[in-house]
Amino acid sequence: NAGVTQTPKFQVLKTGQSMTLQCAQDMNHNSMYWYRQDPGMGLRLIYYSASEGTTDKGEVPNGYNVSRLNKREFSLRLESAAPSQTSVYFCASSDAGTGSNEKLFFGSGTQLSVL
Amino acid sequence: EDQVTQSPEALRLQEGESSSLNCSYTVSGLRGLFWYRQDPGKGPEFLFTLYSAGEEKEKERLKATLTKKESFLHITAPKPEDSATYLCAVRTNYGGSQGNLIFGKGTKLSVKP
């Protein structure tokens, strides 16, 4: 069972470069999320997608764009990376909206450094 | 302002020494409280969901409880493999169809043999 798969695991960018973080889930979940985790702070929601074809901003969306390519895949794009975007990024999925199945399943994360 | 505060930030225990982790919250409408475990270099892993005051959930050496203002994660006779960061998250009733999920900063637990 792969669950939620993120690529790449590590990435170093220069300021101004662009990149896309990929995420795929094989649990047939409707909802997918992108979070960032910084030292001394809780996980913060960047964007989420409640269902295929929809995306919504979370708490910290500035500097990011997302694409819900299909039910399985949800990508996060940094158009012009900044040092403030140095962080660990997690993709997650859930069957939100189905009552008790609100738990999130997380990928293993992407450690991004912007120099 | 909605807040989720976890304490202590770090906890060191000897193997077999029981203790509790605290998650206090101030939100306007609670839809659910979640506990996750996070190992170094990995994503959080779901442990429990609690929905109403008085509710309790158990899994092996872990027991989660919920009151109207806080939740406790009790660890009974911990083992070194229980070492991890434990995250608490609260989902509110507002913030769109998904609600708003607010994470605490976590408690880093170390259990020494």
Short mmCIF file of C-alpha atoms in Angstrom, two decimals:
data_model
loop_
_atom_site.label_atom_id
_atom_site.label_comp_id
_atom_site.label_asym_id
_atom_site.label_seq_id
_atom_site.Cartn_x
_atom_site.Cartn_y
_atom_site.Cartn_z
CA ASN A 1 0.00 0.00 0.00
CA ALA A 2 1.73 3.17 -1.20
CA GLY A 3 -0.72 5.64 0.40
CA VAL A 4 0.44 9.20 -0.33
CA THR A 5 3.58 9.55 -2.44
CA GLN A 6 5.52 12.80 -2.73
CA THR A 7 8.40 13.67 -5.01
CA PRO A 8 11.09 14.82 -4.74
CA LYS A 9 12.22 14.11 -1.15
CA PHE A 10 14.89 16.83 -1.18
CA GLN A 11 15.39 19.91 -3.34
CA VAL A 12 17.70 22.90 -3.31
CA LEU A 13 16.71 25.96 -5.33
CA LYS A 14 18.20 29.36 -5.96
CA THR A 15 16.09 32.44 -5.32
CA GLY A 16 13.83 33.06 -8.30
CA GLN A 17 13.86 29.51 -9.63
CA SER A 18 10.62 27.61 -10.09
CA MET A 19 9.66 24.04 -9.30
CA THR A 20 6.70 21.74 -8.89
CA LEU A 21 6.18 19.34 -6.02
CA GLN A 22 4.25 16.25 -7.02
CA CYS A 23 1.79 14.30 -4.89
CA ALA A 24 -0.28 11.22 -5.66
CA GLN A 25 -2.59 9.08 -3.50
CA ASP A 26 -3.96 5.64 -4.20
CA MET A 27 -6.73 5.54 -1.57
CA ASN A 28 -9.46 7.03 -3.78
CA HIS A 29 -9.76 10.01 -1.44
CA ASN A 30 -11.73 13.06 -2.51
CA SER A 31 -9.74 15.68 -0.58
CA MET A 32 -6.08 16.56 -0.85
CA TYR A 33 -3.95 19.13 0.96
CA TRP A 34 -0.58 20.84 0.94
CA TYR A 35 1.00 21.85 4.26
CA ARG A 36 4.29 23.39 5.24
CA GLN A 37 6.08 22.66 8.50
CA ASP A 38 8.61 25.09 9.93
CA PRO A 39 10.66 24.77 13.14
CA GLY A 40 8.76 26.03 16.15
CA MET A 41 5.49 26.30 14.25
CA GLY A 42 2.59 23.99 13.71
CA LEU A 43 1.69 22.59 10.31
CA ARG A 44 0.13 25.34 8.19
CA LEU A 45 -2.24 24.77 5.30
CA ILE A 46 -1.16 26.22 1.96
CA TYR A 47 -3.93 25.01 -0.36
CA TYR A 48 -6.47 22.25 -0.41
CA SER A 49 -8.74 20.55 -2.91
CA ALA A 50 -12.06 19.27 -1.61
CA SER A 51 -12.72 17.31 -4.76
CA GLU A 52 -11.45 16.86 -8.29
CA GLY A 53 -11.67 20.16 -10.14
CA THR A 54 -11.76 22.43 -7.08
CA THR A 55 -9.00 24.16 -5.14
CA ASP A 56 -9.09 26.65 -2.26
CA LYS A 57 -6.59 28.79 -0.43
CA GLY A 58 -5.47 27.86 3.04
CA GLU A 59 -3.71 29.92 5.67
CA VAL A 60 -0.48 30.70 3.76
CA PRO A 61 -1.14 30.59 -0.03
CA ASN A 62 1.03 33.51 -1.18
CA GLY A 63 3.79 32.49 -3.57
CA TYR A 64 2.22 29.13 -4.42
CA ASN A 65 -0.11 27.68 -7.01
CA VAL A 66 -1.76 24.28 -7.14
CA SER A 67 -3.29 21.96 -9.69
CA ARG A 68 -5.67 19.09 -9.00
CA LEU A 69 -4.76 17.12 -12.10
CA ASN A 70 -7.21 14.28 -11.42
CA LYS A 71 -8.57 12.50 -8.37
CA ARG A 72 -5.18 10.97 -7.58
CA GLU A 73 -2.79 13.85 -8.14
CA PHE A 74 -2.35 17.28 -6.57
CA SER A 75 0.71 19.36 -7.39
CA LEU A 76 2.19 22.44 -5.72
CA ARG A 77 4.14 24.98 -7.78
CA LEU A 78 6.55 27.65 -6.65
CA GLU A 79 6.79 30.15 -9.51
CA SER A 80 9.65 32.24 -8.13
CA ALA A 81 11.16 30.67 -5.02
CA ALA A 82 12.14 32.85 -2.07
CA PRO A 83 14.24 32.01 1.00
CA SER A 84 11.08 32.34 3.13
CA GLN A 85 9.76 29.26 1.34
CA THR A 86 12.51 27.09 2.81
CA SER A 87 10.49 24.49 4.67
CA VAL A 88 9.33 20.89 4.78
CA TYR A 89 6.26 20.37 2.61
CA PHE A 90 3.70 17.67 3.24
CA CYS A 91 0.94 16.47 1.01
CA ALA A 92 -2.06 14.80 2.64
CA SER A 93 -5.35 13.25 1.63
CA SER A 94 -8.60 12.39 3.37
CA ASP A 95 -12.13 11.21 2.87
CA ALA A 96 -13.34 14.45 4.45
CA GLY A 97 -17.05 14.94 4.36
CA THR A 98 -17.86 11.33 5.12
CA GLY A 99 -18.47 11.78 8.85
CA SER A 100 -15.94 9.98 10.98
CA ASN A 101 -13.39 9.55 8.19
CA GLU A 102 -11.82 12.98 8.65
CA LYS A 103 -8.32 11.77 9.44
CA LEU A 104 -5.51 12.88 7.20
CA PHE A 105 -3.01 10.56 5.57
CA PHE A 106 0.33 12.28 5.02
CA GLY A 107 3.15 11.72 2.60
CA SER A 108 6.75 11.54 3.80
CA GLY A 109 7.51 15.15 2.94
CA THR A 110 9.76 17.24 0.70
CA GLN A 111 12.60 19.16 2.33
CA LEU A 112 13.08 22.33 0.29
CA SER A 113 15.91 24.80 0.71
CA VAL A 114 15.93 28.11 -1.15
CA LEU A 115 19.28 29.86 -1.22
CA GLU B 1 -8.28 34.07 17.81
CA ASP B 2 -8.38 30.29 17.52
CA GLN B 3 -5.42 28.65 19.20
CA VAL B 4 -4.05 25.22 19.95
CA THR B 5 -1.29 25.01 22.57
CA GLN B 6 0.63 21.87 23.41
CA SER B 7 2.68 21.31 26.54
CA PRO B 8 5.33 20.52 27.38
CA GLU B 9 7.40 21.25 24.27
CA ALA B 10 9.66 18.33 25.14
CA LEU B 11 9.36 15.45 27.58
CA ARG B 12 11.99 12.95 28.61
CA LEU B 13 10.85 9.76 30.31
CA GLN B 14 12.47 6.59 31.50
CA GLU B 15 11.07 3.40 30.06
CA GLY B 16 8.03 2.45 32.13
CA GLU B 17 7.51 5.96 33.53
CA SER B 18 3.92 6.96 32.73
CA SER B 19 3.02 10.57 31.93
CA SER B 20 0.61 12.82 30.03
CA LEU B 21 0.83 15.31 27.19
CA ASN B 22 -1.53 18.26 27.12
CA CYS B 23 -3.34 20.00 24.28
CA SER B 24 -5.38 23.05 25.24
CA TYR B 25 -7.54 24.84 22.71
CA THR B 26 -9.61 27.98 22.32
CA VAL B 27 -11.92 27.79 19.31
CA SER B 28 -15.41 29.05 18.65
CA GLY B 29 -16.81 25.72 17.53
CA LEU B 30 -15.12 22.34 17.88
CA ARG B 31 -15.81 19.79 15.19
CA GLY B 32 -13.12 17.33 16.23
CA LEU B 33 -9.77 16.99 17.95
CA PHE B 34 -7.06 14.85 16.42
CA TRP B 35 -3.83 13.33 17.69
CA TYR B 36 -1.00 12.44 15.32
CA ARG B 37 2.41 10.89 15.83
CA GLN B 38 5.38 12.12 13.77
CA ASP B 39 8.69 10.29 13.55
CA PRO B 40 11.82 12.17 12.38
CA GLY B 41 11.91 12.61 8.62
CA LYS B 42 8.37 11.30 8.15
CA GLY B 43 4.88 12.65 7.81
CA PRO B 44 2.41 12.66 10.70
CA GLU B 45 0.52 9.42 11.32
CA PHE B 46 -3.04 9.47 12.62
CA LEU B 47 -3.68 8.17 16.13
CA PHE B 48 -7.10 9.31 17.40
CA THR B 49 -10.12 11.51 16.76
CA LEU B 50 -12.24 12.83 19.65
CA TYR B 51 -15.50 14.63 19.03
CA SER B 52 -17.13 15.48 22.36
CA ALA B 53 -16.20 16.20 25.97
CA GLY B 54 -15.91 13.03 28.00
CA GLU B 55 -14.89 10.89 25.05
CA GLU B 56 -11.88 8.57 25.43
CA LYS B 57 -9.96 6.48 22.90
CA GLU B 58 -7.23 3.91 23.54
CA LYS B 59 -4.55 2.25 21.45
CA GLU B 60 -1.90 0.06 23.04
CA ARG B 61 -0.10 2.26 25.62
CA LEU B 62 -1.85 5.45 24.53
CA LYS B 63 -5.11 6.87 25.81
CA ALA B 64 -6.61 10.15 24.62
CA THR B 65 -9.24 12.09 26.57
CA LEU B 66 -11.18 15.25 25.82
CA THR B 67 -12.74 18.01 27.93
CA LYS B 68 -14.34 21.26 26.81
CA LYS B 69 -11.01 23.08 26.86
CA GLU B 70 -8.24 20.50 26.54
CA SER B 71 -7.20 17.01 25.61
CA PHE B 72 -4.69 14.73 27.25
CA LEU B 73 -2.63 11.97 25.69
CA HIS B 74 -1.77 9.57 28.48
CA ILE B 75 1.18 7.25 27.91
CA THR B 76 1.27 4.24 30.19
CA ALA B 77 4.56 2.39 30.75
CA PRO B 78 6.20 3.88 27.65
CA LYS B 79 8.83 2.08 25.61
CA PRO B 80 11.69 3.59 23.58
CA GLU B 81 9.71 2.99 20.38
CA ASP B 82 7.11 5.51 21.65
CA SER B 83 9.70 8.25 21.14
CA ALA B 84 8.30 10.70 18.58
CA THR B 85 6.70 14.11 18.26
CA TYR B 86 3.00 14.06 19.10
CA LEU B 87 0.83 16.60 17.32
CA CYS B 88 -2.61 17.80 18.33
CA ALA B 89 -4.99 19.38 15.82
CA VAL B 90 -8.43 20.91 16.17
CA ARG B 91 -11.00 21.18 13.41
CA THR B 92 -13.49 24.02 13.75
CA ASN B 93 -17.04 24.26 12.52
CA TYR B 94 -16.32 27.11 10.11
CA GLY B 95 -13.84 27.71 7.30
CA GLY B 96 -15.72 26.26 4.36
CA SER B 97 -16.83 22.69 3.77
CA GLN B 98 -13.56 21.38 5.08
CA GLY B 99 -13.63 23.28 8.33
CA ASN B 100 -10.41 24.80 9.56
CA LEU B 101 -7.76 22.42 10.94
CA ILE B 102 -5.39 24.10 13.39
CA PHE B 103 -2.26 22.22 14.46
CA GLY B 104 -0.34 22.70 17.67
CA LYS B 105 3.46 22.88 17.64
CA GLY B 106 3.82 19.39 19.08
CA THR B 107 5.42 17.68 22.06
CA LYS B 108 8.69 15.85 21.44
CA LEU B 109 8.75 12.71 23.57
CA SER B 110 11.96 10.83 24.30
CA VAL B 111 11.82 7.52 26.16
CA LYS B 112 15.14 6.21 27.44
CA PRO B 113 15.72 2.52 28.14
#
